[in-house]
Amino acid sequence: MLLDVSFCFSFFFEHWSGILCMCLYFFDSTVTDKFTESMYVLANEPSVALYRLQEHVRRSLPELVQHKTDMQSWEEQSQGAIYSVEYACSAVKSMTNSSLYFKNIDGLLRQAISMKEQISNSQGRRKRTTDSGMLKEGGEKHSSGM
């Protein structure tokens, strides 16, 4: 039983799954081994591999570049936020350490208020004594003019 070789190859290209069985059935095992080796070499030839690698890089590189620029901008924003948080934390820590200074300021303000009240009270007494003295003098002048 002799089969047409062109039929065999067309069947081979149409049905990949049964290629090995067909080759074993129709050809000698040495021919089958050589054919399988040739197909393997053609499928894994270095130039084909480099072409596939080039195509993969060409398709995926723009997306990777975009991801890189996005990550860099996010890193810059994160660094700015981290700096702001660290600055705020140091400000809060310095405020907790400054409670002694605020207590000192509170004491000084209380002293200033009490001194102001003392000055106001002493000026109020002087004014009253001056006013009462003026009334005395004004009353005498007024009564003597009659």
Short mmCIF file of C-alpha atoms in Angstrom, two decimals:
data_model
loop_
_atom_site.label_atom_id
_atom_site.label_comp_id
_atom_site.label_asym_id
_atom_site.label_seq_id
_atom_site.Cartn_x
_atom_site.Cartn_y
_atom_site.Cartn_z
CA MET A 1 0.00 0.00 0.00
CA LEU A 2 1.64 3.17 -1.19
CA LEU A 3 0.32 6.58 -0.16
CA ASP A 4 0.81 9.84 -1.91
CA VAL A 5 3.44 11.95 -0.10
CA SER A 6 1.62 15.21 -0.80
CA PHE A 7 -1.48 13.80 0.85
CA CYS A 8 0.61 12.86 3.85
CA PHE A 9 2.11 16.35 4.20
CA SER A 10 -1.21 18.13 3.73
CA PHE A 11 -2.73 15.88 6.35
CA PHE A 12 0.28 16.61 8.56
CA PHE A 13 -0.23 20.37 8.38
CA GLU A 14 -3.96 20.08 8.98
CA HIS A 15 -3.72 17.75 11.97
CA TRP A 16 -0.81 18.49 14.29
CA SER A 17 -2.03 16.20 17.04
CA GLY A 18 -1.72 13.01 15.07
CA ILE A 19 1.50 13.81 13.26
CA LEU A 20 3.72 11.45 15.20
CA CYS A 21 1.34 8.51 14.79
CA MET A 22 1.07 9.15 11.05
CA CYS A 23 4.82 9.35 10.65
CA LEU A 24 5.33 6.13 12.56
CA TYR A 25 2.68 4.39 10.51
CA PHE A 26 3.76 5.49 7.04
CA PHE A 27 7.51 5.94 7.37
CA ASP A 28 10.40 4.02 8.70
CA SER A 29 11.46 4.92 12.24
CA THR A 30 14.74 6.46 11.05
CA VAL A 31 12.91 8.72 8.64
CA THR A 32 10.50 9.65 11.39
CA ASP A 33 13.33 10.46 13.77
CA LYS A 34 15.04 12.64 11.16
CA PHE A 35 11.77 14.39 10.32
CA THR A 36 11.00 15.07 14.01
CA GLU A 37 14.51 16.35 14.59
CA SER A 38 14.25 18.64 11.56
CA MET A 39 10.92 20.05 12.79
CA TYR A 40 12.36 20.60 16.26
CA VAL A 41 15.40 22.40 14.83
CA LEU A 42 13.24 24.60 12.61
CA ALA A 43 10.88 25.49 15.46
CA ASN A 44 13.74 26.31 17.83
CA GLU A 45 16.24 27.88 15.47
CA PRO A 46 18.11 30.77 17.14
CA SER A 47 16.99 33.32 14.55
CA VAL A 48 13.35 32.34 15.12
CA ALA A 49 13.86 32.58 18.86
CA LEU A 50 15.45 36.00 18.51
CA TYR A 51 12.60 37.13 16.26
CA ARG A 52 10.05 35.99 18.85
CA LEU A 53 11.99 37.73 21.58
CA GLN A 54 12.14 40.92 19.51
CA GLU A 55 8.39 40.81 18.89
CA HIS A 56 7.72 40.27 22.57
CA VAL A 57 9.94 43.21 23.54
CA ARG A 58 8.37 45.42 20.86
CA ARG A 59 4.87 44.65 22.17
CA SER A 60 5.57 44.89 25.88
CA LEU A 61 8.20 47.66 26.08
CA PRO A 62 5.84 50.69 25.75
CA GLU A 63 3.66 49.35 28.54
CA LEU A 64 6.71 48.73 30.74
CA VAL A 65 7.98 52.26 30.09
CA GLN A 66 4.59 53.67 31.07
CA HIS A 67 4.61 51.62 34.27
CA LYS A 68 8.11 52.87 35.05
CA THR A 69 7.16 56.53 34.62
CA ASP A 70 4.01 55.99 36.72
CA MET A 71 6.05 54.36 39.47
CA GLN A 72 8.57 57.21 39.42
CA SER A 73 5.85 59.83 39.77
CA TRP A 74 4.22 57.82 42.57
CA GLU A 75 7.60 57.56 44.27
CA GLU A 76 8.05 61.34 44.09
CA GLN A 77 4.58 61.91 45.52
CA SER A 78 5.24 59.36 48.25
CA GLN A 79 8.54 60.98 49.16
CA GLY A 80 6.78 64.35 49.44
CA ALA A 81 4.08 62.87 51.65
CA ILE A 82 6.66 61.09 53.82
CA TYR A 83 8.58 64.36 54.25
CA SER A 84 5.38 66.17 55.24
CA VAL A 85 4.45 63.50 57.77
CA GLU A 86 7.95 63.46 59.27
CA TYR A 87 7.91 67.25 59.52
CA ALA A 88 4.49 67.18 61.21
CA CYS A 89 5.67 64.50 63.65
CA SER A 90 8.73 66.52 64.59
CA ALA A 91 6.53 69.59 65.08
CA VAL A 92 4.19 67.66 67.39
CA LYS A 93 7.15 66.28 69.36
CA SER A 94 8.61 69.75 69.77
CA MET A 95 5.20 71.03 70.90
CA THR A 96 5.01 68.39 73.63
CA ASN A 97 8.47 69.43 74.77
CA SER A 98 7.42 73.09 74.79
CA SER A 99 4.76 72.69 77.50
CA LEU A 100 7.30 73.97 80.02
CA TYR A 101 7.70 77.16 77.98
CA PHE A 102 3.93 77.62 77.73
CA LYS A 103 3.62 77.25 81.52
CA ASN A 104 6.34 79.87 81.91
CA ILE A 105 4.50 82.22 79.53
CA ASP A 106 1.25 81.61 81.45
CA GLY A 107 2.94 82.57 84.73
CA LEU A 108 4.46 85.70 83.21
CA LEU A 109 1.09 86.74 81.74
CA ARG A 110 -0.59 86.28 85.13
CA GLN A 111 2.11 88.45 86.74
CA ALA A 112 1.66 91.09 84.05
CA ILE A 113 -2.13 91.12 84.57
CA SER A 114 -1.77 91.48 88.34
CA MET A 115 0.78 94.30 87.91
CA LYS A 116 -1.57 96.04 85.48
CA GLU A 117 -4.40 95.76 88.01
CA GLN A 118 -2.13 97.16 90.74
CA ILE A 119 -1.14 100.06 88.52
CA SER A 120 -4.78 100.70 87.60
CA ASN A 121 -5.78 100.61 91.27
CA SER A 122 -3.02 102.99 92.31
CA GLN A 123 -3.87 105.39 89.47
CA GLY A 124 -7.54 105.19 90.43
CA ARG A 125 -6.66 106.18 94.04
CA ARG A 126 -4.54 109.08 92.87
CA LYS A 127 -7.28 110.25 90.58
CA ARG A 128 -9.84 110.06 93.36
CA THR A 129 -7.61 112.00 95.73
CA THR A 130 -6.88 114.53 93.01
CA ASP A 131 -10.57 114.85 92.15
CA SER A 132 -11.56 115.23 95.78
CA GLY A 133 -8.83 117.85 96.23
CA MET A 134 -10.09 119.75 93.25
CA LEU A 135 -13.59 119.64 94.59
CA LYS A 136 -12.40 121.12 97.88
CA GLU A 137 -10.53 123.90 96.19
CA GLY A 138 -13.28 124.47 93.68
CA GLY A 139 -15.91 124.56 96.42
CA GLU A 140 -13.95 127.12 98.48
CA LYS A 141 -13.40 129.35 95.51
CA HIS A 142 -16.99 129.11 94.62
CA SER A 143 -18.21 129.93 98.09
CA SER A 144 -15.76 132.81 98.56
CA GLY A 145 -16.95 134.46 95.42
CA MET A 146 -20.31 135.13 96.90
#
